Short mmCIF file of C-alpha atoms and ligand atoms in Angstrom, two decimals:
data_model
loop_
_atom_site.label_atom_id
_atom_site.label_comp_id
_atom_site.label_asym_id
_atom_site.label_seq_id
_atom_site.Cartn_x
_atom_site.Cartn_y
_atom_site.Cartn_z
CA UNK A 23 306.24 194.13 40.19
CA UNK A 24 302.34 194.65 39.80
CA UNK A 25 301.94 198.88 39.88
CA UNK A 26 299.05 200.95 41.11
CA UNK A 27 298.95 204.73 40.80
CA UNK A 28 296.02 206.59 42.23
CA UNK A 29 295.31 210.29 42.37
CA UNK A 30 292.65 212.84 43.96
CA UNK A 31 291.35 215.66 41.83
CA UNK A 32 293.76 218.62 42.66
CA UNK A 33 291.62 221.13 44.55
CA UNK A 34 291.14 224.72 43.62
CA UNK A 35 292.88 227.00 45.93
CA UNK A 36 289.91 229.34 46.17
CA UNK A 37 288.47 227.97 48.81
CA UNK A 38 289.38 226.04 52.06
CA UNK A 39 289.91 223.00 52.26
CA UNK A 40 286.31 220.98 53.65
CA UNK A 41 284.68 217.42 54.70
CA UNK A 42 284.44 216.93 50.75
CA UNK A 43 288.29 217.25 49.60
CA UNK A 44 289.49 215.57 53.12
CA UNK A 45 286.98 212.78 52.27
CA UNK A 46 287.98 212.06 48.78
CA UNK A 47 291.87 211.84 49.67
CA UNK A 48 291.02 209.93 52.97
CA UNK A 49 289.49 207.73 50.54
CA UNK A 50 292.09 207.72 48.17
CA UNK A 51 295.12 207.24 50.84
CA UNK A 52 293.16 204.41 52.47
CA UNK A 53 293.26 202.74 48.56
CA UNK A 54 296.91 203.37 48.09
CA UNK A 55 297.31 202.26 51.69
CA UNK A 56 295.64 199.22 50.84
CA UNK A 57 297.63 198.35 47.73
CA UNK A 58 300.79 199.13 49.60
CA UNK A 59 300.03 196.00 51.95
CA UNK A 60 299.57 193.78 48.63
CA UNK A 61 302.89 194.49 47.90
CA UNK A 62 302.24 196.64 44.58
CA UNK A 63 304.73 199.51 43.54
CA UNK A 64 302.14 202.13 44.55
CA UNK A 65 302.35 206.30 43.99
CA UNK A 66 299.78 208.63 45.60
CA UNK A 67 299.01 211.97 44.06
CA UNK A 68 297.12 214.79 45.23
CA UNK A 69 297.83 218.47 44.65
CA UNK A 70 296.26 221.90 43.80
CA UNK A 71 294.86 223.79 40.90
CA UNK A 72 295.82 227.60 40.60
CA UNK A 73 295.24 229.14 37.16
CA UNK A 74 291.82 230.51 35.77
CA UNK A 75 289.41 232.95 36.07
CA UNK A 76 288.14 231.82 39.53
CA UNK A 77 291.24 232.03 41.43
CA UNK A 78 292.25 235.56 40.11
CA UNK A 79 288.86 236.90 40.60
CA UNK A 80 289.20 235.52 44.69
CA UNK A 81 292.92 236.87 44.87
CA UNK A 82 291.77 240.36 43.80
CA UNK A 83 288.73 239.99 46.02
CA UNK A 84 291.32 239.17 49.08
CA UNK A 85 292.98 242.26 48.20
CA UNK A 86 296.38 239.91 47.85
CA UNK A 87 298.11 239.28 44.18
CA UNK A 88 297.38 236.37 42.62
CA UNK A 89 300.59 234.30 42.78
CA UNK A 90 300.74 234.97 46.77
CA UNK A 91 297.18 234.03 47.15
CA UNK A 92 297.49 230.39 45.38
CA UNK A 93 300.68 229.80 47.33
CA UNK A 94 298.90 230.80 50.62
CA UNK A 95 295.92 228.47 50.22
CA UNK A 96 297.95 225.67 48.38
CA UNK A 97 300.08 225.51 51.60
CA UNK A 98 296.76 224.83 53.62
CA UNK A 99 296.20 221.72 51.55
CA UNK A 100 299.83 220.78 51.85
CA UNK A 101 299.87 220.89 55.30
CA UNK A 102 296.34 219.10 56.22
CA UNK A 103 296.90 215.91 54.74
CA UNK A 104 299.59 214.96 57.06
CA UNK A 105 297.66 216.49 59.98
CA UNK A 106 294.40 213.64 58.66
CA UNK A 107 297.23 210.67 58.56
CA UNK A 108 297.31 211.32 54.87
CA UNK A 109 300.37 209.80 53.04
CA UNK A 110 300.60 211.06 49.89
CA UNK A 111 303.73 210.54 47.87
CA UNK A 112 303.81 213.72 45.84
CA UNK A 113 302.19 217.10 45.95
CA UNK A 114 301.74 219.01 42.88
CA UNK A 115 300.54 222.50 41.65
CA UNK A 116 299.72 223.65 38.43
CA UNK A 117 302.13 226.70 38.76
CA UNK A 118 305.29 224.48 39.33
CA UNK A 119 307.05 225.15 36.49
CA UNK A 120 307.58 221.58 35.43
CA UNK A 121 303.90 221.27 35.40
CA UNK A 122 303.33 224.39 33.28
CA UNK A 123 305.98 223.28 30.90
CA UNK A 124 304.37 220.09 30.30
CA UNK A 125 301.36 221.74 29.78
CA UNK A 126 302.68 223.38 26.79
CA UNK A 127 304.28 220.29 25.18
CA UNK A 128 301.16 218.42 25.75
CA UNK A 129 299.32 220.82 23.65
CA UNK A 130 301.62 221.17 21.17
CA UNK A 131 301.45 217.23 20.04
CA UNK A 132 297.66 217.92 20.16
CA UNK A 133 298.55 221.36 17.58
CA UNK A 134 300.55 219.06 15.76
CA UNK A 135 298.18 216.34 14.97
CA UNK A 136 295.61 219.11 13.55
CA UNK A 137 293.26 218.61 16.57
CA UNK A 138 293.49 222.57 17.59
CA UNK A 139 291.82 224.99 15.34
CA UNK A 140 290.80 229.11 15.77
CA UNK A 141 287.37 229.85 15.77
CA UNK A 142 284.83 232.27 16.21
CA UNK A 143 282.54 231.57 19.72
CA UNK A 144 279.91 232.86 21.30
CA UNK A 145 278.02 231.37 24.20
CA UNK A 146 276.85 231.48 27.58
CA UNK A 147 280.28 231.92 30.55
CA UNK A 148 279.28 231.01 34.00
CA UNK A 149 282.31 232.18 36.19
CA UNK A 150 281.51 230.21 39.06
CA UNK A 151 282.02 227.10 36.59
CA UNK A 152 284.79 228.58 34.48
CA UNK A 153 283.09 227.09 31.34
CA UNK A 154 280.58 228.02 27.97
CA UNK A 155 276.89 226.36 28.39
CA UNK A 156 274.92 226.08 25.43
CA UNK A 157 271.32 227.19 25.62
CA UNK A 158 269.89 224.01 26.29
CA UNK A 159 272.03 223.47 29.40
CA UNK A 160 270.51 226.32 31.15
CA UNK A 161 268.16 225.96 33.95
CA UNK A 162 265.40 228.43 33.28
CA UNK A 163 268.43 230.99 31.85
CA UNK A 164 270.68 230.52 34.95
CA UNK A 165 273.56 228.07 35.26
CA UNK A 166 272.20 224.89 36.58
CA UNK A 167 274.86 225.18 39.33
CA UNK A 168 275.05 228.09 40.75
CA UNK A 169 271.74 229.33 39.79
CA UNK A 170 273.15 232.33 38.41
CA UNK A 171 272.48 233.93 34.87
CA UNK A 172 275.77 233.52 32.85
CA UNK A 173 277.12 236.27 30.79
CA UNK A 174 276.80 235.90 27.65
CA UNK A 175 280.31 236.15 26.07
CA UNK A 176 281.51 236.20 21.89
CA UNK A 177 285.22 235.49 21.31
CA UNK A 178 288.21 234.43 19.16
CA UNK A 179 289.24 231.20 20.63
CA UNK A 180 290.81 228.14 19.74
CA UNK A 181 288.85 224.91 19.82
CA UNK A 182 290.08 221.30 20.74
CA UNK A 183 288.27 218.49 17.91
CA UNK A 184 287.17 216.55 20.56
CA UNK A 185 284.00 215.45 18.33
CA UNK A 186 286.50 213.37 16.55
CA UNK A 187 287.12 211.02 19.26
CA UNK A 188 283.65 210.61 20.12
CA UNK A 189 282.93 207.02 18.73
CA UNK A 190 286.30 206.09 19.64
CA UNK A 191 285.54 207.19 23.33
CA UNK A 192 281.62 205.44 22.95
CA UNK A 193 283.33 202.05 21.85
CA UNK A 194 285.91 202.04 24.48
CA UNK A 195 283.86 202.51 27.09
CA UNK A 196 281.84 199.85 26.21
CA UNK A 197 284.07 197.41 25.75
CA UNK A 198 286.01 198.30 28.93
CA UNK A 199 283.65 197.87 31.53
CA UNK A 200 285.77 198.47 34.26
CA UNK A 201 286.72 201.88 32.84
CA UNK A 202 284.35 203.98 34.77
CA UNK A 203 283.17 202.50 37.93
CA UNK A 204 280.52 202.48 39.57
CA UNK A 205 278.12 201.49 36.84
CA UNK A 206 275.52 204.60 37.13
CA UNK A 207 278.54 206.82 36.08
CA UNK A 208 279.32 204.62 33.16
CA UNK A 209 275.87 204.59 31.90
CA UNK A 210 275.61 208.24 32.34
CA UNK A 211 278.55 209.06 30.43
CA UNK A 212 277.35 206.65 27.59
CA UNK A 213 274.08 208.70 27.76
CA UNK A 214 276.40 212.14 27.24
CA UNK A 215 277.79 210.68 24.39
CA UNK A 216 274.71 209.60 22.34
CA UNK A 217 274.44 213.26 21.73
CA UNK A 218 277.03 214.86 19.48
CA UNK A 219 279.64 216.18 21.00
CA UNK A 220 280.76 219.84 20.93
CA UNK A 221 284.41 220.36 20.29
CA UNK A 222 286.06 222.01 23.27
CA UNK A 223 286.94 225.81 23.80
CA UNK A 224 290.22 225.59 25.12
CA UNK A 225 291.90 229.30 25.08
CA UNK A 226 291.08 232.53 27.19
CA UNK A 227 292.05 235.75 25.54
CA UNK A 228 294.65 237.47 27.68
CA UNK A 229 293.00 240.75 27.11
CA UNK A 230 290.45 238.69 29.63
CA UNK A 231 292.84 236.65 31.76
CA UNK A 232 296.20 236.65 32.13
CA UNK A 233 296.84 234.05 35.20
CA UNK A 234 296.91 230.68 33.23
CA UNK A 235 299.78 228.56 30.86
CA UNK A 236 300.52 230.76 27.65
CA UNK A 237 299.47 228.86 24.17
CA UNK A 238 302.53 227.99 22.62
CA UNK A 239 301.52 228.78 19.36
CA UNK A 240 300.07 231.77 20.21
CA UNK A 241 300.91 234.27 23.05
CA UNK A 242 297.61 236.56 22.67
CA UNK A 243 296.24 233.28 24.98
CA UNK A 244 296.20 231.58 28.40
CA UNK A 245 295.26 226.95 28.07
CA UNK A 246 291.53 226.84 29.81
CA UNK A 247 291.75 225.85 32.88
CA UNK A 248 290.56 222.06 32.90
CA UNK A 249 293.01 221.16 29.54
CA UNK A 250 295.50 222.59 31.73
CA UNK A 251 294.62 220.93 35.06
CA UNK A 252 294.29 217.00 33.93
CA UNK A 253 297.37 217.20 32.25
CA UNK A 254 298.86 217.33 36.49
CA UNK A 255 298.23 213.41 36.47
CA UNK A 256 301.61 213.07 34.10
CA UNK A 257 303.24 215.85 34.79
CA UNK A 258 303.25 214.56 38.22
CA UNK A 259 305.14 211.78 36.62
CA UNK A 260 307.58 213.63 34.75
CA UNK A 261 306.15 212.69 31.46
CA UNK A 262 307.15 212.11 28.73
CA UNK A 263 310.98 211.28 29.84
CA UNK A 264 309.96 210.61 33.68
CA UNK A 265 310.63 207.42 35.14
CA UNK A 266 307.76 207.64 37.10
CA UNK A 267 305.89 208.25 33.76
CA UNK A 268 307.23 205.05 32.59
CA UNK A 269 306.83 203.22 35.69
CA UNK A 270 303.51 204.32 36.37
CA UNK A 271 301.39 205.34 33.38
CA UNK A 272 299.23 204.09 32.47
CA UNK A 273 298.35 201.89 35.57
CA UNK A 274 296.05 205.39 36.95
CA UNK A 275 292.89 205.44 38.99
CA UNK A 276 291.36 208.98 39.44
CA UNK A 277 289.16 209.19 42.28
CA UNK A 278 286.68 212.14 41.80
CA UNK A 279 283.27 212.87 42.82
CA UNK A 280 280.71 213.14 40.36
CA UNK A 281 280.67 216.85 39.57
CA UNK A 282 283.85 216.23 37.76
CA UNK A 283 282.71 213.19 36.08
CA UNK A 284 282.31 214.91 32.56
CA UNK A 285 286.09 216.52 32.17
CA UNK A 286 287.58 213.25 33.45
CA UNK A 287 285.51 210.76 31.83
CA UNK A 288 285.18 212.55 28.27
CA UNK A 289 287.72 215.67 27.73
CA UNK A 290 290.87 213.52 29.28
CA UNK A 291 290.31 210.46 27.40
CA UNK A 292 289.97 212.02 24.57
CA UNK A 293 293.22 214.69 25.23
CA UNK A 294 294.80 211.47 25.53
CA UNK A 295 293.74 209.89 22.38
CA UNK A 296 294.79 213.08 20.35
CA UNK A 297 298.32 212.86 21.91
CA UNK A 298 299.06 209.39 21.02
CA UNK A 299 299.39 208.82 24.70
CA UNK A 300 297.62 205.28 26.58
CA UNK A 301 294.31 205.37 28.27
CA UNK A 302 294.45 205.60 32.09
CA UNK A 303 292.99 202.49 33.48
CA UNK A 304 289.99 203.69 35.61
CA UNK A 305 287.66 206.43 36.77
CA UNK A 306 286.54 205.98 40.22
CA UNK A 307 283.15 208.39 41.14
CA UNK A 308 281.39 209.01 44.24
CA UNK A 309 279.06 210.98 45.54
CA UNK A 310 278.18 214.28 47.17
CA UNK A 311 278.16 214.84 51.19
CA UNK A 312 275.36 216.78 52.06
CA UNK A 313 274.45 218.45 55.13
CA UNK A 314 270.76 218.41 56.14
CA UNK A 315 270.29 217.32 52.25
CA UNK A 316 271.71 221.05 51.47
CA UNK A 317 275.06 221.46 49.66
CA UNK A 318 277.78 222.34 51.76
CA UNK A 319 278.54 225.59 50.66
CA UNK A 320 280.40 228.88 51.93
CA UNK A 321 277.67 230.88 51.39
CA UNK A 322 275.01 227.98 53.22
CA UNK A 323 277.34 228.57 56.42
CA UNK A 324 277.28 224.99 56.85
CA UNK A 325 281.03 223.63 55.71
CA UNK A 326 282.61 221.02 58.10
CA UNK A 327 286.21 221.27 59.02
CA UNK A 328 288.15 218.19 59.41
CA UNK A 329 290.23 219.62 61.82
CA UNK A 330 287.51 220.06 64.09
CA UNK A 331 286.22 216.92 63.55
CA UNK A 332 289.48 215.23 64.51
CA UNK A 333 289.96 217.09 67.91
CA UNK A 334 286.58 216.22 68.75
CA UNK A 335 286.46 212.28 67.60
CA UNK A 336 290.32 211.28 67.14
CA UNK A 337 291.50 210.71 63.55
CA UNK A 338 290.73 207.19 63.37
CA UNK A 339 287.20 207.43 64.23
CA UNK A 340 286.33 210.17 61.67
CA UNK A 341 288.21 208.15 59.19
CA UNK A 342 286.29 205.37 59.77
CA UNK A 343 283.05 207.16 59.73
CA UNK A 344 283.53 209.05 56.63
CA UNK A 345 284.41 205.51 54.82
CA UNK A 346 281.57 203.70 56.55
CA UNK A 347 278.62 206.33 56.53
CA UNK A 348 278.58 207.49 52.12
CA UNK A 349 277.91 204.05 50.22
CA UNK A 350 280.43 204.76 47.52
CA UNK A 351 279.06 206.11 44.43
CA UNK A 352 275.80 207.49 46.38
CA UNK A 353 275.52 210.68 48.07
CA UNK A 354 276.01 210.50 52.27
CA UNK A 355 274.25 212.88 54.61
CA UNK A 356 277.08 214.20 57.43
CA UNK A 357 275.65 215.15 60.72
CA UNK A 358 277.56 215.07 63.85
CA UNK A 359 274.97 213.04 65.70
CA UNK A 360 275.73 210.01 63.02
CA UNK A 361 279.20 210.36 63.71
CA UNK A 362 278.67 209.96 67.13
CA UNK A 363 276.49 206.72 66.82
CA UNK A 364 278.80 205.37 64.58
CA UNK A 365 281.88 205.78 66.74
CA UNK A 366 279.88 204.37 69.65
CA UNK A 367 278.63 201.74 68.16
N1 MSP B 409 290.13 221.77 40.31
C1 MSP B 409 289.07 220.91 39.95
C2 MSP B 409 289.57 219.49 39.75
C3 MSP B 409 290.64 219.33 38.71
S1 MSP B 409 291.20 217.68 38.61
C4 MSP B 409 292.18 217.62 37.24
C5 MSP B 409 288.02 220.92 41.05
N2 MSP B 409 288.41 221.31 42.28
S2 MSP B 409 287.47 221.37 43.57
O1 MSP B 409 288.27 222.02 44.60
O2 MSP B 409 286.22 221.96 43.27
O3 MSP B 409 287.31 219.90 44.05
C6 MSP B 409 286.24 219.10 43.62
C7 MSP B 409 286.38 217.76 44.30
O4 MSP B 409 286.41 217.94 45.74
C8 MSP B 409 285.23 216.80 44.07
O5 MSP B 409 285.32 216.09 42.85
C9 MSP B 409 285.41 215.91 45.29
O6 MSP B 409 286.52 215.07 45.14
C10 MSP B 409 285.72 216.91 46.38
N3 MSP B 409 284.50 217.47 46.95
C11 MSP B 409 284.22 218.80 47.11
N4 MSP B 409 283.04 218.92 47.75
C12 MSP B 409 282.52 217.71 48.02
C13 MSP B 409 281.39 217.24 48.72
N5 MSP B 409 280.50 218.04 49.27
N6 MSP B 409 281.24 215.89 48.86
C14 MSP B 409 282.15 215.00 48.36
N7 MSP B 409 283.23 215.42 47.70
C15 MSP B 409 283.41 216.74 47.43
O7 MSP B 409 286.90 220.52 40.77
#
């Protein structure tokens, strides 16, 4: 029988969930939905993402410890998606101790195959992003998303060779057309990669951070968040002796909006590659909702709830709208009035 396995990004837990997350697994359970009635052996994944810098520093800020903190605001995602008509087959979290264990074997192949080194590093740490900017990234100094100046940090670390995959990764994605869809995403990550490519940091010092997956070859360090987070798409799946992992791998679609384009279209391939492990079969972007063209932000006061949305509308009209208003791959403007239109109309 003909498989499909799509996933959503897993969402951090320091924040609630919004339009944007409920959109991109309303999306994604509408596609899994769909291949369901084709008669395809079909898994759903969604989840959350708990470790790093940005979660502790939003735990201590709540005055809560860390561990109760991600399990509080995990438990909100958990128990939305049913509440939006959401059927996903499996929730994970990065501190499920399968998951974290994975983590660990996953970077030991990588170890083994003499793609890990220790280095000396210095650059520029935006917190809000959780990752090093070179010079030439930075808008005018600050990070170009959060408009913030980064701190400028010098460390031991160790380093992933990702600059070793990086004609590998050009070819494949030009011979696979279908890899990364739609087309503007594609040609942008071709356009990344006609530019060296750095090797990735991927190790926070404890003395720094202690809320992440220890290195196993080293327990001075915590796995950087992102090598630790895309690794939930086969953990999920029990790899390597799962027989979901067998059943299901590598017949993956991640669905992710465009901000997130870069670690799934360039550091997971490549992760991949290192461990010996198959390619996922496509990379699914799309855009950005946007309130009164501003980014929906905590700190703009303008976030849309769901919840609200479906008490006001019903749950099948808002899912309709948010699948019929954002032409996928673009960015959509959400404004209750256009709801309304739509639904009437
Ligand atoms: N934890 C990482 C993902 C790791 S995946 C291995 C992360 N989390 S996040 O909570 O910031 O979620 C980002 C994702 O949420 C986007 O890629 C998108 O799917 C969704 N969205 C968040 N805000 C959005 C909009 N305003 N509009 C559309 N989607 C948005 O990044």
């Amino acid at each position: 029988m003909e498989t499909f396995y799509i996933t959503t990004p897993i969402y951090y837990v320091n924040a609630d969930p919004h339009l944007g997350h409920a959109y991109t697994t309303i999306m994604a359970d509408s596609m899994s939905r769909f291949h369901k009635m084709l008669g395809k052996d079909t898994f759903f994944l969604t989840g959350t993402d708990e470790h790093g810098d940005k979660i502790a520093e939003s735990a201590k800020k709540n005055g809560e410890g860390v561990r109760d903190y991600a399990d509080r605001v995990s438990r909100k995602f958990y128990e939305l998606w049913p509440e939006l008509g959401v059927e996903n087959d499996s929730f994970i979290r990065t501190t499920d101790p399968e998951h974290v264990e994975c983590v660990q074997r996953f970077l030991q192949l990588v170890y083994d195959q003499g793609d890990i080194y220790f280095g000396e590093y210095g650059g520029y740490y935006c917190f809000g992003c959780e990752r090093f900017f070179t010079e030439k990234e930075l808008d005018s100094g600050n990070c170009p998303d959060h408009q913030e100046p980064p701190e400028f940090i010098q460390e031991n670390n160790y380093f992933f060779r990702m600059s070793r995959y990086q004609e590998w990764l050009r070819d494949y994605i030009q011979q696979n057309p279908g890899f990364i869809q739609p087309e503007g995403y594609r040609k942008e990550v071709l356009a990344m990669l006609r530019d060296p490519l750095e090797d990735l940091c991927i190790s926070r010092p404890k003395s720094r951070l202690q809320w992440g997956v220890e290195l196993p070859f080293d327990s001075g360090y915590v796995t950087y968040v992102w090598f630790d987070a895309l690794i939930n798409y086969i953990s999920a799946l029990g790899w390597p002796e799962g027989e979901k992992y067998s059943r299901y791998w590598p017949a993956a679609h991640h669905l992710v909006a465009k901000d997130i384009l870069k670690p799934h279209a360039v550091f997971w391939p490549t992760m991949l590659r290192s461990a010996g492990l198959p390619i996922y079969q496509g990379l699914r972007v799309h855009g950005y909702w946007k309130v009164q063209e501003e980014k929906m932000s905590k700190s703009m006061g303008n976030v849309v709830s769901p919840l609200q949305l479906r008490s006001s509308y019903g749950l099948d009209g808002f899912r309709f709208f948010l699948l019929r208003e954002m032409q996928f791959g673009h960015d959509g403007n959400f404004s209750e009035e256009g709801l309304i239109n739509r639904f009437n109309s």
